[in-house]
Short mmCIF file of N, CA and C in Angstrom, two decimals:
data_model
loop_
_atom_site.label_atom_id
_atom_site.label_comp_id
_atom_site.label_asym_id
_atom_site.label_seq_id
_atom_site.Cartn_x
_atom_site.Cartn_y
_atom_site.Cartn_z
N MET A 1 -46.35 120.47 47.09
CA MET A 1 -46.35 119.89 49.24
C MET A 1 -45.64 120.89 49.18
N SER A 2 -46.04 121.61 50.69
CA SER A 2 -45.50 122.67 51.56
C SER A 2 -44.45 122.53 52.72
N LEU A 3 -43.14 122.39 52.93
CA LEU A 3 -42.09 122.47 53.49
C LEU A 3 -42.32 123.45 54.13
N LYS A 4 -42.66 123.30 55.61
CA LYS A 4 -42.91 124.13 57.10
C LYS A 4 -41.26 124.06 57.65
N LEU A 5 -40.07 125.00 58.13
CA LEU A 5 -40.27 124.66 59.99
C LEU A 5 -41.08 124.88 61.20
N MET A 6 -40.87 124.34 61.90
CA MET A 6 -42.28 124.28 62.95
C MET A 6 -40.44 124.14 64.55
N PRO A 7 -41.48 124.72 64.84
CA PRO A 7 -40.46 125.12 66.77
C PRO A 7 -40.29 124.56 67.45
N THR A 8 -39.23 124.20 67.41
CA THR A 8 -38.76 122.49 69.18
C THR A 8 -37.88 123.46 69.90
N GLN A 9 -37.88 122.86 70.59
CA GLN A 9 -36.74 122.95 72.18
C GLN A 9 -35.75 123.84 71.37
N PHE A 10 -35.01 123.76 69.78
CA PHE A 10 -33.88 124.19 69.74
C PHE A 10 -34.40 125.27 68.55
N LEU A 11 -35.43 125.22 68.73
CA LEU A 11 -35.36 126.33 67.02
C LEU A 11 -37.42 127.01 67.79
N THR A 12 -37.16 128.09 67.87
CA THR A 12 -38.02 129.32 68.45
C THR A 12 -39.21 129.75 66.86
N GLN A 13 -40.62 129.69 67.07
CA GLN A 13 -41.04 130.30 66.65
C GLN A 13 -40.14 132.35 65.91
N ASN A 14 -40.13 133.00 67.14
CA ASN A 14 -39.38 133.67 66.85
C ASN A 14 -38.60 133.73 66.05
N GLU A 15 -37.54 132.90 66.13
CA GLU A 15 -36.34 132.32 65.31
C GLU A 15 -36.84 131.93 64.08
N ILE A 16 -37.75 131.37 63.75
CA ILE A 16 -38.42 130.66 62.39
C ILE A 16 -38.83 131.83 61.67
N ASP A 17 -39.91 132.91 62.25
CA ASP A 17 -40.36 134.04 61.50
C ASP A 17 -39.09 135.34 61.48
N ALA A 18 -37.56 135.26 62.03
CA ALA A 18 -36.82 136.14 61.86
C ALA A 18 -36.19 135.72 60.90
N ALA A 19 -36.14 134.40 60.86
CA ALA A 19 -35.54 133.75 59.31
C ALA A 19 -36.39 134.31 57.82
N LYS A 20 -37.52 134.56 58.15
CA LYS A 20 -37.85 134.91 57.31
C LYS A 20 -38.00 136.16 56.54
N THR A 21 -37.51 137.31 57.70
CA THR A 21 -37.75 138.79 57.42
C THR A 21 -35.61 138.69 56.17
N VAL A 22 -35.30 137.44 56.22
CA VAL A 22 -33.84 138.29 54.57
C VAL A 22 -34.23 138.05 53.43
N ARG A 23 -33.42 138.31 52.92
CA ARG A 23 -33.99 138.85 51.55
C ARG A 23 -32.46 139.13 51.13
N VAL A 24 -32.13 138.43 49.78
CA VAL A 24 -30.94 138.14 49.92
C VAL A 24 -31.28 138.59 47.48
N ALA A 25 -30.65 138.90 46.85
CA ALA A 25 -30.66 139.53 45.55
C ALA A 25 -30.33 138.28 44.77
N GLU A 26 -29.67 137.26 45.33
CA GLU A 26 -29.34 136.60 44.46
C GLU A 26 -28.78 135.19 45.47
N LEU A 27 -28.97 134.31 45.25
CA LEU A 27 -29.14 132.93 45.88
C LEU A 27 -27.77 132.21 45.27
N ASN A 28 -26.45 132.20 46.27
CA ASN A 28 -25.79 131.56 45.84
C ASN A 28 -25.06 129.62 46.94
N VAL A 29 -25.92 129.24 47.40
CA VAL A 29 -25.53 128.41 48.55
C VAL A 29 -23.40 127.87 48.60
N GLN A 30 -22.78 128.15 47.76
CA GLN A 30 -21.28 128.29 47.64
C GLN A 30 -21.07 129.78 48.15
N ASN A 31 -21.50 130.63 48.50
CA ASN A 31 -21.07 131.65 48.90
C ASN A 31 -21.18 132.19 50.33
N GLN A 32 -20.43 132.60 51.32
CA GLN A 32 -21.16 132.86 52.29
C GLN A 32 -20.94 134.67 52.35
N GLN A 33 -22.52 134.54 51.85
CA GLN A 33 -22.82 135.72 52.49
C GLN A 33 -22.93 136.72 53.19
N LYS A 34 -22.49 138.08 53.85
CA LYS A 34 -23.02 138.33 54.97
C LYS A 34 -24.58 138.95 55.20
N ILE A 35 -25.54 138.71 56.29
CA ILE A 35 -26.51 138.96 56.29
C ILE A 35 -26.81 139.85 56.75
N GLU A 36 -27.86 140.97 56.77
CA GLU A 36 -27.69 141.82 57.26
C GLU A 36 -29.70 141.58 57.93
N TRP A 37 -29.32 141.64 59.21
CA TRP A 37 -30.72 141.84 60.22
C TRP A 37 -31.52 142.58 59.83
N PRO A 38 -32.74 143.25 59.12
CA PRO A 38 -33.84 144.10 59.81
C PRO A 38 -33.77 143.90 61.11
N ALA A 39 -34.16 145.94 61.41
CA ALA A 39 -34.13 145.68 62.21
C ALA A 39 -35.56 145.99 62.90
N GLN A 40 -36.26 144.80 63.11
CA GLN A 40 -37.43 144.60 63.55
C GLN A 40 -37.28 143.84 65.37
N PHE A 41 -38.39 143.98 65.69
CA PHE A 41 -38.65 142.97 66.87
C PHE A 41 -38.76 141.32 66.84
N VAL A 42 -39.42 140.71 65.42
CA VAL A 42 -38.81 139.96 65.69
C VAL A 42 -37.30 139.25 65.77
N VAL A 43 -36.83 139.75 65.25
CA VAL A 43 -35.53 139.15 64.81
C VAL A 43 -34.67 139.76 66.87
N ALA A 44 -35.15 141.14 67.56
CA ALA A 44 -34.72 141.41 69.03
C ALA A 44 -35.48 140.43 69.67
N LYS A 45 -36.45 139.23 69.51
CA LYS A 45 -37.26 137.86 70.05
C LYS A 45 -36.23 136.93 69.47
N ALA A 46 -35.78 137.04 68.73
CA ALA A 46 -34.98 135.46 67.71
C ALA A 46 -34.12 135.69 69.22
N TYR A 47 -33.35 136.97 69.20
CA TYR A 47 -31.91 137.67 69.76
C TYR A 47 -32.59 136.56 71.08
N LEU A 48 -32.79 137.28 72.00
CA LEU A 48 -33.56 136.97 73.32
C LEU A 48 -33.52 135.65 73.40
N ASP A 49 -34.38 134.93 72.64
CA ASP A 49 -34.61 133.40 72.84
C ASP A 49 -33.54 132.74 72.57
N GLN A 50 -32.47 133.20 71.51
CA GLN A 50 -30.85 132.20 71.89
C GLN A 50 -30.50 132.40 72.98
N LEU A 51 -29.94 133.85 73.78
CA LEU A 51 -29.99 133.54 74.81
C LEU A 51 -30.74 133.27 76.26
N MET A 52 -31.84 132.96 75.63
CA MET A 52 -32.25 132.43 76.97
C MET A 52 -32.31 130.90 76.77
N ARG A 53 -32.20 130.31 75.70
CA ARG A 53 -31.58 128.96 75.39
C ARG A 53 -30.31 128.55 76.11
N SER A 54 -29.12 129.44 74.82
CA SER A 54 -27.20 129.40 76.04
C SER A 54 -27.51 130.02 77.51
N LEU A 55 -28.37 130.24 78.16
CA LEU A 55 -28.61 130.91 79.45
C LEU A 55 -27.45 131.43 79.52
N ALA A 56 -27.28 132.53 78.86
CA ALA A 56 -26.27 133.57 78.64
C ALA A 56 -26.22 134.43 79.38
N LEU A 57 -28.14 134.55 79.78
CA LEU A 57 -28.36 135.78 81.13
C LEU A 57 -29.43 135.10 81.77
N PRO A 58 -29.37 135.79 83.07
CA PRO A 58 -30.28 135.35 84.32
C PRO A 58 -31.69 135.12 83.55
N ALA A 59 -32.57 134.16 84.06
CA ALA A 59 -33.92 134.53 84.23
C ALA A 59 -34.71 136.05 84.17
N GLU A 60 -33.99 136.90 85.79
CA GLU A 60 -34.92 138.06 85.20
C GLU A 60 -34.54 138.99 84.16
N ARG A 61 -32.94 139.06 84.32
CA ARG A 61 -32.99 139.77 82.94
C ARG A 61 -33.46 139.61 81.45
N ILE A 62 -33.77 138.07 80.96
CA ILE A 62 -34.64 137.78 80.44
C ILE A 62 -36.26 138.43 80.10
N ALA A 63 -36.93 138.37 81.27
CA ALA A 63 -37.75 138.54 81.99
C ALA A 63 -38.18 140.03 81.84
N ALA A 64 -36.95 140.62 82.16
CA ALA A 64 -37.60 142.45 82.12
C ALA A 64 -36.83 143.38 80.23
N LEU A 65 -36.18 141.86 79.80
CA LEU A 65 -36.31 142.26 78.31
C LEU A 65 -37.68 142.27 77.95
N GLN A 66 -38.24 140.71 78.08
CA GLN A 66 -39.06 140.30 77.74
C GLN A 66 -40.43 141.33 77.11
N LYS A 67 -40.53 142.09 79.12
CA LYS A 67 -41.56 142.67 79.18
C LYS A 67 -41.47 144.10 78.33
N ALA A 68 -39.88 144.32 78.52
CA ALA A 68 -39.49 145.69 77.73
C ALA A 68 -39.55 146.27 76.24
N MET A 69 -39.63 145.15 75.82
CA MET A 69 -39.81 144.27 74.21
C MET A 69 -40.87 144.18 74.02
N GLN A 70 -41.81 143.94 75.21
CA GLN A 70 -43.72 143.80 75.08
C GLN A 70 -43.68 145.06 74.99
N SER A 71 -43.86 146.31 76.08
CA SER A 71 -44.48 147.89 76.21
C SER A 71 -43.81 148.32 75.00
N ALA A 72 -43.00 147.97 74.39
CA ALA A 72 -43.02 148.77 73.31
C ALA A 72 -43.47 148.97 71.72
N GLU A 73 -43.36 147.26 72.04
CA GLU A 73 -44.12 146.46 70.36
C GLU A 73 -45.64 146.88 70.95
N SER A 74 -46.24 147.57 72.28
CA SER A 74 -47.77 147.41 72.36
C SER A 74 -47.81 148.72 72.54
N SER A 75 -47.07 150.08 72.31
CA SER A 75 -46.93 150.76 72.74
C SER A 75 -47.23 151.94 71.01
N HIS A 76 -47.31 150.49 70.59
CA HIS A 76 -46.97 151.17 68.79
C HIS A 76 -45.66 152.03 68.81
N MET A 77 -44.84 152.04 69.54
CA MET A 77 -42.87 152.89 69.54
C MET A 77 -43.45 154.38 70.03
N ASN A 78 -43.92 153.26 71.11
CA ASN A 78 -44.15 155.09 72.72
C ASN A 78 -42.34 155.43 72.64
N LYS A 79 -41.98 156.52 72.62
CA LYS A 79 -41.17 157.10 72.91
C LYS A 79 -40.65 156.64 74.49
N LYS A 80 -40.84 156.52 75.20
CA LYS A 80 -41.03 156.24 76.59
C LYS A 80 -41.13 154.72 76.87
N GLU A 81 -41.11 154.48 76.08
CA GLU A 81 -41.09 152.64 75.48
C GLU A 81 -39.07 152.34 75.13
N LEU A 82 -39.38 153.08 74.20
CA LEU A 82 -38.03 152.29 73.14
C LEU A 82 -37.30 152.92 73.88
N ALA A 83 -37.03 154.11 75.02
CA ALA A 83 -35.79 154.48 75.38
C ALA A 83 -35.80 153.56 76.34
N LYS A 84 -36.52 152.53 77.40
CA LYS A 84 -36.65 152.08 78.02
C LYS A 84 -35.76 150.81 77.23
N LEU A 85 -36.21 150.32 76.50
CA LEU A 85 -35.76 149.16 75.56
C LEU A 85 -34.44 149.78 75.20
N LYS A 86 -33.62 150.36 75.12
CA LYS A 86 -32.66 150.77 74.77
C LYS A 86 -31.87 151.44 75.88
N GLY A 87 -32.55 151.43 76.53
CA GLY A 87 -31.39 151.66 77.78
C GLY A 87 -30.58 150.14 78.77
N HIS A 88 -32.00 149.13 78.18
CA HIS A 88 -31.46 147.78 78.39
C HIS A 88 -30.30 147.21 77.27
N GLY A 89 -30.53 147.37 76.20
CA GLY A 89 -29.78 147.65 74.59
C GLY A 89 -28.06 147.67 75.81
N ARG A 90 -28.63 149.31 76.23
CA ARG A 90 -26.92 149.87 76.16
C ARG A 90 -26.12 148.80 77.67
N PHE A 91 -27.00 148.79 78.49
CA PHE A 91 -26.48 148.35 79.54
C PHE A 91 -26.27 146.39 78.87
N LEU A 92 -26.28 145.82 78.16
CA LEU A 92 -25.91 144.53 78.16
C LEU A 92 -24.69 144.35 77.25
N GLY A 93 -25.04 145.71 76.43
CA GLY A 93 -23.49 146.68 75.95
C GLY A 93 -22.23 146.54 76.75
N ALA A 94 -22.41 147.01 77.56
CA ALA A 94 -22.09 147.16 79.13
C ALA A 94 -21.16 145.92 79.45
N GLU A 95 -21.95 145.08 80.06
CA GLU A 95 -21.67 144.04 80.74
C GLU A 95 -20.57 142.97 79.26
N ARG A 96 -21.28 143.54 78.39
CA ARG A 96 -20.53 142.40 77.26
C ARG A 96 -18.98 143.12 77.44
N ARG A 97 -18.92 144.57 76.97
CA ARG A 97 -17.54 144.91 76.56
C ARG A 97 -16.64 144.86 78.15
N HIS A 98 -16.75 144.70 79.28
CA HIS A 98 -16.41 144.78 80.45
C HIS A 98 -16.62 143.23 81.58
N GLY A 99 -17.11 142.51 80.63
CA GLY A 99 -17.61 140.84 81.23
C GLY A 99 -18.34 141.07 82.42
N ASP A 100 -18.76 141.84 83.50
CA ASP A 100 -19.68 142.19 84.19
C ASP A 100 -20.97 140.31 84.40
N GLU A 101 -21.02 140.96 85.56
CA GLU A 101 -21.39 139.76 85.76
C GLU A 101 -23.63 140.62 85.77
N PRO A 102 -24.49 140.25 85.06
CA PRO A 102 -25.98 140.81 85.07
C PRO A 102 -26.28 140.58 86.73
N GLY A 103 -26.97 141.77 87.28
CA GLY A 103 -27.99 141.41 88.37
C GLY A 103 -28.56 142.29 88.58
#
């Protein structure tokens, strides 16, 4: 019998898929290991799902990020689409540092 996580209102498929990317050399449940998330689209999508669920960003910003990620992913990492996506990331970083309202 195999147990699998299923998406719910509190856990999306992107978050489940991102969790599957984590690899550890040794599992010690009593140790709080630092987890390094791989630079993969599924991880970015999971982060975006969390921002959406917590209402940390306006719906328009979420939609723009989803569109930019989809364009970059479907273009097979086209430099132009990646540059657009990185631009969104820089803007979000600046908002976080300065406490600016997105918009």
